[in-house]
Amino acid sequence: MRINIGVSNRHVHLTQDDFNLLFGDDQELEVNRYLTQPGEFASNSFVTLKTDKSSMENVRVLGPLRSYTQIEIAKTDAYKLGINPPVRESGDIVGSEGITIIGPKGQIEKTEGCIIASRHIHVTSEDAKKHGFDEQKKYLVKIGGIKGGVMSNVSVKISDNYTFEMHVDTDDANAHFIGKNNNIGEIIGEDNESI
Amino acid sequence: MRINIGVSNRHVHLTQDDFNLLFGDDQELEVNRYLTQPGEFASNSFVTLKTDKSSMENVRVLGPLRSYTQIEIAKTDAYKLGINPPVRESGDIVGSEGITIIGPKGQIEKTEGCIIASRHIHVTSEDAKKHGFDEQKKYLVKIGGIKGGVMSNVSVKISDNYTFEMHVDTDDANAHFIGKNNNIGEIIGEDNESI
């Protein structure tokens, strides 16, 4: 089964409280452009991520605001920042890596919240029923091209509202040359080894 | 068949002439440490890579000097530099990407020589005979772990002097979490699709 692949650059999700601390009580998170998943958007707000070793500027805040603050980076970013975030599903942040977020009006030392997002596929409830996708299972996705391969350990997230799409981070994208001209993968089966 | 994997960070190979232009006629390329392949070494010399868009400092020169100058970077580096090097075997540089190399004593505008090195396995002539490895074929290498998978299109290089080892760039390494604690792959067969 063919699937479109979207690439997630490093980004931040914020709670209302953390947004207010970083950008001010009088600010609102503005839409820059809507993303593929319904309601999700790239905002016009940016933060700096800081660690003892280094920092990264111009990290975009994605909207809408959430019930948890989460910082999603790639392993390449983690090396630069000198930290070791775990691979996690979105929202599973307990015990994950800490990092400091700096905004124009303040900064917050998060003791957890920084993760490397797992490779995942957004599936509609209808498609999940039709094709037998299961959130408890992992899948294999094949990529073509000169730096192609098969990504294992790909999770699925099922919701009525989703658009059928796979998300990978910039390391997976750059290793496999996934981009505008190579953004189709093939779900070739369940990954029974990685469960 | 299990294989050790080494990670190649961006680096430069130089001709004697280019070395002299960049570092001076009175300089020699000094060994910092020897690499796994016999005779190959990381030197104490560094250059800056420059393009119209950006530059990268502290790019290490590998030795010994060669009959061609070659700049090996990853796709992540290529995005930062705003260039589009092809995936090539080492030494196959005709028509590859141009880049400027800056040293302490001079700079050189290379019109070609910048590549993304293909994933490749160094094989001794003995092992090649024994296991039937063929430089005209491509292979599949499986990586374990939470961001594991299978890398396709892996070439082999055969020589009496080689040590049996796979080389990948930092994008492949970071995407698959290949590093000190995860540096063993498994050659699972020929890649008949990628030829």
PDB file of C-alpha atoms in Angstrom, chain A:
ATOM      1  CA  MET A   1       0.000   0.000   0.000  1.00  0.00           C
ATOM      2  CA  ARG A   2       1.422   3.360  -1.047  1.00  0.00           C
ATOM      3  CA  ILE A   3       1.608   6.218   1.418  1.00  0.00           C
ATOM      4  CA  ASN A   4       2.578   9.868   1.265  1.00  0.00           C
ATOM      5  CA  ILE A   5       5.443  10.807   3.573  1.00  0.00           C
ATOM      6  CA  GLY A   6       5.697  14.151   5.315  1.00  0.00           C
ATOM      7  CA  VAL A   7       8.934  15.342   6.895  1.00  0.00           C
ATOM      8  CA  SER A   8       8.838  16.891  10.363  1.00  0.00           C
ATOM      9  CA  ASN A   9      11.605  19.364  11.025  1.00  0.00           C
ATOM     10  CA  ARG A  10      12.432  20.001  14.691  1.00  0.00           C
ATOM     11  CA  HIS A  11       9.520  21.778  16.361  1.00  0.00           C
ATOM     12  CA  VAL A  12       7.790  22.534  19.612  1.00  0.00           C
ATOM     13  CA  HIS A  13       4.257  22.024  20.926  1.00  0.00           C
ATOM     14  CA  LEU A  14       3.292  24.248  23.857  1.00  0.00           C
ATOM     15  CA  THR A  15       0.660  24.406  26.560  1.00  0.00           C
ATOM     16  CA  GLN A  16      -1.242  27.681  26.952  1.00  0.00           C
ATOM     17  CA  ASP A  17       0.714  28.414  30.141  1.00  0.00           C
ATOM     18  CA  ASP A  18       4.094  27.800  28.538  1.00  0.00           C
ATOM     19  CA  PHE A  19       3.092  29.848  25.482  1.00  0.00           C
ATOM     20  CA  ASN A  20       2.138  32.757  27.738  1.00  0.00           C
ATOM     21  CA  LEU A  21       5.416  32.531  29.654  1.00  0.00           C
ATOM     22  CA  LEU A  22       7.463  32.506  26.445  1.00  0.00           C
ATOM     23  CA  PHE A  23       5.517  35.002  24.325  1.00  0.00           C
ATOM     24  CA  GLY A  24       3.448  37.070  26.771  1.00  0.00           C
ATOM     25  CA  ASP A  25      -0.117  36.930  28.094  1.00  0.00           C
ATOM     26  CA  ASP A  26      -1.407  39.231  25.373  1.00  0.00           C
ATOM     27  CA  GLN A  27      -0.164  37.111  22.452  1.00  0.00           C
ATOM     28  CA  GLU A  28      -1.953  34.508  20.372  1.00  0.00           C
ATOM     29  CA  LEU A  29      -0.502  31.670  18.352  1.00  0.00           C
ATOM     30  CA  GLU A  30      -1.022  32.693  14.720  1.00  0.00           C
ATOM     31  CA  VAL A  31      -1.417  30.355  11.773  1.00  0.00           C
ATOM     32  CA  ASN A  32       1.354  30.595   9.201  1.00  0.00           C
ATOM     33  CA  ARG A  33       0.122  27.629   7.166  1.00  0.00           C
ATOM     34  CA  TYR A  34      -2.012  24.584   7.794  1.00  0.00           C
ATOM     35  CA  LEU A  35      -0.354  21.166   7.774  1.00  0.00           C
ATOM     36  CA  THR A  36      -1.740  17.956   6.297  1.00  0.00           C
ATOM     37  CA  GLN A  37      -3.341  16.678   9.490  1.00  0.00           C
ATOM     38  CA  PRO A  38      -6.634  18.580   9.989  1.00  0.00           C
ATOM     39  CA  GLY A  39      -6.370  21.555  12.350  1.00  0.00           C
ATOM     40  CA  GLU A  40      -2.598  21.273  12.796  1.00  0.00           C
ATOM     41  CA  PHE A  41      -0.629  24.315  11.731  1.00  0.00           C
ATOM     42  CA  ALA A  42       2.817  25.861  11.501  1.00  0.00           C
ATOM     43  CA  SER A  43       2.657  29.074  13.528  1.00  0.00           C
ATOM     44  CA  ASN A  44       4.505  32.349  13.147  1.00  0.00           C
ATOM     45  CA  SER A  45       6.171  31.858  16.540  1.00  0.00           C
ATOM     46  CA  PHE A  46       9.712  30.608  17.067  1.00  0.00           C
ATOM     47  CA  VAL A  47      11.748  29.672  20.105  1.00  0.00           C
ATOM     48  CA  THR A  48      15.376  28.898  20.879  1.00  0.00           C
ATOM     49  CA  LEU A  49      16.291  25.535  22.387  1.00  0.00           C
ATOM     50  CA  LYS A  50      19.165  25.653  24.850  1.00  0.00           C
ATOM     51  CA  THR A  51      21.274  23.073  26.660  1.00  0.00           C
ATOM     52  CA  ASP A  52      24.512  23.234  28.609  1.00  0.00           C
ATOM     53  CA  LYS A  53      26.400  22.448  25.411  1.00  0.00           C
ATOM     54  CA  SER A  54      24.727  24.462  22.699  1.00  0.00           C
ATOM     55  CA  SER A  55      21.585  26.104  21.393  1.00  0.00           C
ATOM     56  CA  MET A  56      19.360  26.112  18.307  1.00  0.00           C
ATOM     57  CA  GLU A  57      17.494  29.192  17.186  1.00  0.00           C
ATOM     58  CA  ASN A  58      14.389  29.562  15.049  1.00  0.00           C
ATOM     59  CA  VAL A  59      12.623  26.396  16.137  1.00  0.00           C
ATOM     60  CA  ARG A  60       9.011  26.677  15.067  1.00  0.00           C
ATOM     61  CA  VAL A  61       6.035  26.325  17.387  1.00  0.00           C
ATOM     62  CA  LEU A  62       3.297  24.150  15.901  1.00  0.00           C
ATOM     63  CA  GLY A  63      -0.344  24.733  16.751  1.00  0.00           C
ATOM     64  CA  PRO A  64      -2.868  24.399  18.133  1.00  0.00           C
ATOM     65  CA  LEU A  65      -1.726  24.592  21.747  1.00  0.00           C
ATOM     66  CA  ARG A  66      -1.811  21.255  23.566  1.00  0.00           C
ATOM     67  CA  SER A  67      -2.282  19.843  27.056  1.00  0.00           C
ATOM     68  CA  TYR A  68       1.469  19.128  27.214  1.00  0.00           C
ATOM     69  CA  THR A  69       4.659  20.844  26.058  1.00  0.00           C
ATOM     70  CA  GLN A  70       6.747  18.647  23.785  1.00  0.00           C
ATOM     71  CA  ILE A  71       9.978  19.328  21.926  1.00  0.00           C
ATOM     72  CA  GLU A  72      10.600  17.103  18.914  1.00  0.00           C
ATOM     73  CA  ILE A  73      14.111  16.954  17.481  1.00  0.00           C
ATOM     74  CA  ALA A  74      16.197  14.566  15.384  1.00  0.00           C
ATOM     75  CA  LYS A  75      19.293  12.652  16.513  1.00  0.00           C
ATOM     76  CA  THR A  76      21.486  15.062  14.521  1.00  0.00           C
ATOM     77  CA  ASP A  77      20.027  17.922  16.574  1.00  0.00           C
ATOM     78  CA  ALA A  78      20.495  15.897  19.770  1.00  0.00           C
ATOM     79  CA  TYR A  79      24.213  15.456  19.069  1.00  0.00           C
ATOM     80  CA  LYS A  80      24.579  19.185  18.454  1.00  0.00           C
ATOM     81  CA  LEU A  81      22.740  19.958  21.689  1.00  0.00           C
ATOM     82  CA  GLY A  82      24.570  17.270  23.646  1.00  0.00           C
ATOM     83  CA  ILE A  83      21.435  15.526  24.900  1.00  0.00           C
ATOM     84  CA  ASN A  84      19.940  12.065  24.537  1.00  0.00           C
ATOM     85  CA  PRO A  85      16.169  12.203  24.007  1.00  0.00           C
ATOM     86  CA  PRO A  86      14.343   8.859  23.756  1.00  0.00           C
ATOM     87  CA  VAL A  87      12.310   7.726  20.759  1.00  0.00           C
ATOM     88  CA  ARG A  88       8.699   8.156  21.839  1.00  0.00           C
ATOM     89  CA  GLU A  89       5.177   8.424  20.518  1.00  0.00           C
ATOM     90  CA  SER A  90       3.803  11.956  20.658  1.00  0.00           C
ATOM     91  CA  GLY A  91       2.443  12.699  24.129  1.00  0.00           C
ATOM     92  CA  ASP A  92       4.506  10.012  25.866  1.00  0.00           C
ATOM     93  CA  ILE A  93       6.886  12.408  27.557  1.00  0.00           C
ATOM     94  CA  VAL A  94       7.254  11.117  31.131  1.00  0.00           C
ATOM     95  CA  GLY A  95      10.951  10.697  31.905  1.00  0.00           C
ATOM     96  CA  SER A  96      12.019  12.052  28.515  1.00  0.00           C
ATOM     97  CA  GLU A  97      14.887  14.527  28.046  1.00  0.00           C
ATOM     98  CA  GLY A  98      14.979  17.993  29.591  1.00  0.00           C
ATOM     99  CA  ILE A  99      15.753  21.195  27.702  1.00  0.00           C
ATOM    100  CA  THR A 100      15.432  24.956  28.085  1.00  0.00           C
ATOM    101  CA  ILE A 101      13.001  26.802  25.804  1.00  0.00           C
ATOM    102  CA  ILE A 102      13.618  30.501  25.249  1.00  0.00           C
ATOM    103  CA  GLY A 103      11.020  32.885  23.840  1.00  0.00           C
ATOM    104  CA  PRO A 104      10.951  36.645  23.382  1.00  0.00           C
ATOM    105  CA  LYS A 105       9.340  37.202  26.794  1.00  0.00           C
ATOM    106  CA  GLY A 106      10.772  34.468  28.956  1.00  0.00           C
ATOM    107  CA  GLN A 107      12.357  31.095  29.254  1.00  0.00           C
ATOM    108  CA  ILE A 108      11.341  27.748  30.706  1.00  0.00           C
ATOM    109  CA  GLU A 109      13.563  24.941  31.941  1.00  0.00           C
ATOM    110  CA  LYS A 110      11.652  21.799  31.043  1.00  0.00           C
ATOM    111  CA  THR A 111      12.801  18.788  33.041  1.00  0.00           C
ATOM    112  CA  GLU A 112      11.181  16.514  30.451  1.00  0.00           C
ATOM    113  CA  GLY A 113       9.349  16.841  27.131  1.00  0.00           C
ATOM    114  CA  CYS A 114      12.141  16.508  24.595  1.00  0.00           C
ATOM    115  CA  ILE A 115      11.782  13.421  22.396  1.00  0.00           C
ATOM    116  CA  ILE A 116      12.719  11.981  19.033  1.00  0.00           C
ATOM    117  CA  ALA A 117       9.317  11.202  17.548  1.00  0.00           C
ATOM    118  CA  SER A 118       8.786   7.631  16.417  1.00  0.00           C
ATOM    119  CA  ARG A 119       8.243   7.050  12.725  1.00  0.00           C
ATOM    120  CA  HIS A 120       4.460   6.906  12.496  1.00  0.00           C
ATOM    121  CA  ILE A 121       1.523   6.706  10.143  1.00  0.00           C
ATOM    122  CA  HIS A 122      -1.695   8.643  10.613  1.00  0.00           C
ATOM    123  CA  VAL A 123      -4.613   6.408   9.670  1.00  0.00           C
ATOM    124  CA  THR A 124      -8.329   7.190   9.554  1.00  0.00           C
ATOM    125  CA  SER A 125     -10.573   4.898  11.579  1.00  0.00           C
ATOM    126  CA  GLU A 126     -12.186   3.780   8.346  1.00  0.00           C
ATOM    127  CA  ASP A 127      -8.866   2.809   6.735  1.00  0.00           C
ATOM    128  CA  ALA A 128      -7.756   1.106   9.943  1.00  0.00           C
ATOM    129  CA  LYS A 129     -10.860  -1.127   9.852  1.00  0.00           C
ATOM    130  CA  LYS A 130     -10.608  -1.733   6.135  1.00  0.00           C
ATOM    131  CA  HIS A 131      -6.912  -2.669   6.125  1.00  0.00           C
ATOM    132  CA  GLY A 132      -6.571  -4.045   9.639  1.00  0.00           C
ATOM    133  CA  PHE A 133      -4.152  -1.450  11.051  1.00  0.00           C
ATOM    134  CA  ASP A 134      -3.566  -1.832  14.768  1.00  0.00           C
ATOM    135  CA  GLU A 135      -2.018   0.732  17.140  1.00  0.00           C
ATOM    136  CA  GLN A 136      -0.435  -2.126  19.100  1.00  0.00           C
ATOM    137  CA  LYS A 137       1.544  -3.284  16.069  1.00  0.00           C
ATOM    138  CA  LYS A 138       4.537  -1.918  14.179  1.00  0.00           C
ATOM    139  CA  TYR A 139       4.929  -1.793  10.410  1.00  0.00           C
ATOM    140  CA  LEU A 140       7.590  -1.856   7.707  1.00  0.00           C
ATOM    141  CA  VAL A 141       7.706   0.941   5.139  1.00  0.00           C
ATOM    142  CA  LYS A 142       9.811   0.678   2.003  1.00  0.00           C
ATOM    143  CA  ILE A 143      11.430   3.689   0.340  1.00  0.00           C
ATOM    144  CA  GLY A 144      12.740   3.683  -3.226  1.00  0.00           C
ATOM    145  CA  GLY A 145      15.616   5.542  -4.810  1.00  0.00           C
ATOM    146  CA  ILE A 146      19.379   5.501  -4.635  1.00  0.00           C
ATOM    147  CA  LYS A 147      19.351   5.765  -0.831  1.00  0.00           C
ATOM    148  CA  GLY A 148      16.221   3.724  -0.339  1.00  0.00           C
ATOM    149  CA  GLY A 149      15.540   0.983   2.145  1.00  0.00           C
ATOM    150  CA  VAL A 150      12.982  -0.267   4.599  1.00  0.00           C
ATOM    151  CA  MET A 151      12.155   1.573   7.809  1.00  0.00           C
ATOM    152  CA  SER A 152      11.166  -0.750  10.611  1.00  0.00           C
ATOM    153  CA  ASN A 153       9.320  -0.041  13.834  1.00  0.00           C
ATOM    154  CA  VAL A 154       6.770   2.326  12.251  1.00  0.00           C
ATOM    155  CA  SER A 155       3.766   2.897  14.513  1.00  0.00           C
ATOM    156  CA  VAL A 156       0.234   3.843  13.491  1.00  0.00           C
ATOM    157  CA  LYS A 157      -2.082   6.399  15.047  1.00  0.00           C
ATOM    158  CA  ILE A 158      -5.767   5.985  14.318  1.00  0.00           C
ATOM    159  CA  SER A 159      -8.396   8.735  14.441  1.00  0.00           C
ATOM    160  CA  ASP A 160     -11.520   9.740  12.553  1.00  0.00           C
ATOM    161  CA  ASN A 161      -9.908  13.081  11.787  1.00  0.00           C
ATOM    162  CA  TYR A 162      -6.607  11.987  10.352  1.00  0.00           C
ATOM    163  CA  THR A 163      -5.352  12.176   6.794  1.00  0.00           C
ATOM    164  CA  PHE A 164      -3.543   9.003   5.694  1.00  0.00           C
ATOM    165  CA  GLU A 165       0.099  10.051   5.854  1.00  0.00           C
ATOM    166  CA  MET A 166       3.419   8.921   7.284  1.00  0.00           C
ATOM    167  CA  HIS A 167       5.638  11.262   9.300  1.00  0.00           C
ATOM    168  CA  VAL A 168       9.394  10.918   9.606  1.00  0.00           C
ATOM    169  CA  ASP A 169      12.017  13.209  11.106  1.00  0.00           C
ATOM    170  CA  THR A 170      14.708  15.006   9.131  1.00  0.00           C
ATOM    171  CA  ASP A 171      17.314  12.296   9.798  1.00  0.00           C
ATOM    172  CA  ASP A 172      15.112   9.593   8.281  1.00  0.00           C
ATOM    173  CA  ALA A 173      14.238  11.959   5.438  1.00  0.00           C
ATOM    174  CA  ASN A 174      17.820  12.946   4.652  1.00  0.00           C
ATOM    175  CA  ALA A 175      19.209   9.420   4.989  1.00  0.00           C
ATOM    176  CA  HIS A 176      16.641   8.143   2.483  1.00  0.00           C
ATOM    177  CA  PHE A 177      16.510  11.260   0.275  1.00  0.00           C
ATOM    178  CA  ILE A 178      12.848  11.715   1.158  1.00  0.00           C
ATOM    179  CA  GLY A 179      11.669  15.124   0.001  1.00  0.00           C
ATOM    180  CA  LYS A 180       9.523  16.865  -2.577  1.00  0.00           C
ATOM    181  CA  ASN A 181      10.706  14.543  -5.351  1.00  0.00           C
ATOM    182  CA  ASN A 182      10.627  11.321  -3.333  1.00  0.00           C
ATOM    183  CA  ASN A 183       7.737  11.351  -0.886  1.00  0.00           C
ATOM    184  CA  ILE A 184       5.961   8.058  -1.462  1.00  0.00           C
ATOM    185  CA  GLY A 185       6.573   4.973   0.642  1.00  0.00           C
ATOM    186  CA  GLU A 186       5.079   1.514   0.545  1.00  0.00           C
ATOM    187  CA  ILE A 187       3.725  -0.229   3.624  1.00  0.00           C
ATOM    188  CA  ILE A 188       5.020  -3.736   2.998  1.00  0.00           C
ATOM    189  CA  GLY A 189       3.754  -5.474   6.111  1.00  0.00           C
ATOM    190  CA  GLU A 190       3.803  -5.808   9.848  1.00  0.00           C
ATOM    191  CA  ASP A 191       7.139  -5.568  11.627  1.00  0.00           C
ATOM    192  CA  ASN A 192       6.971  -8.603  13.846  1.00  0.00           C
ATOM    193  CA  GLU A 193      10.584  -8.347  14.988  1.00  0.00           C
ATOM    194  CA  SER A 194      10.342  -4.898  16.486  1.00  0.00           C
ATOM    195  CA  ILE A 195       7.407  -5.405  18.833  1.00  0.00           C
TER     196      ILE A 195
END
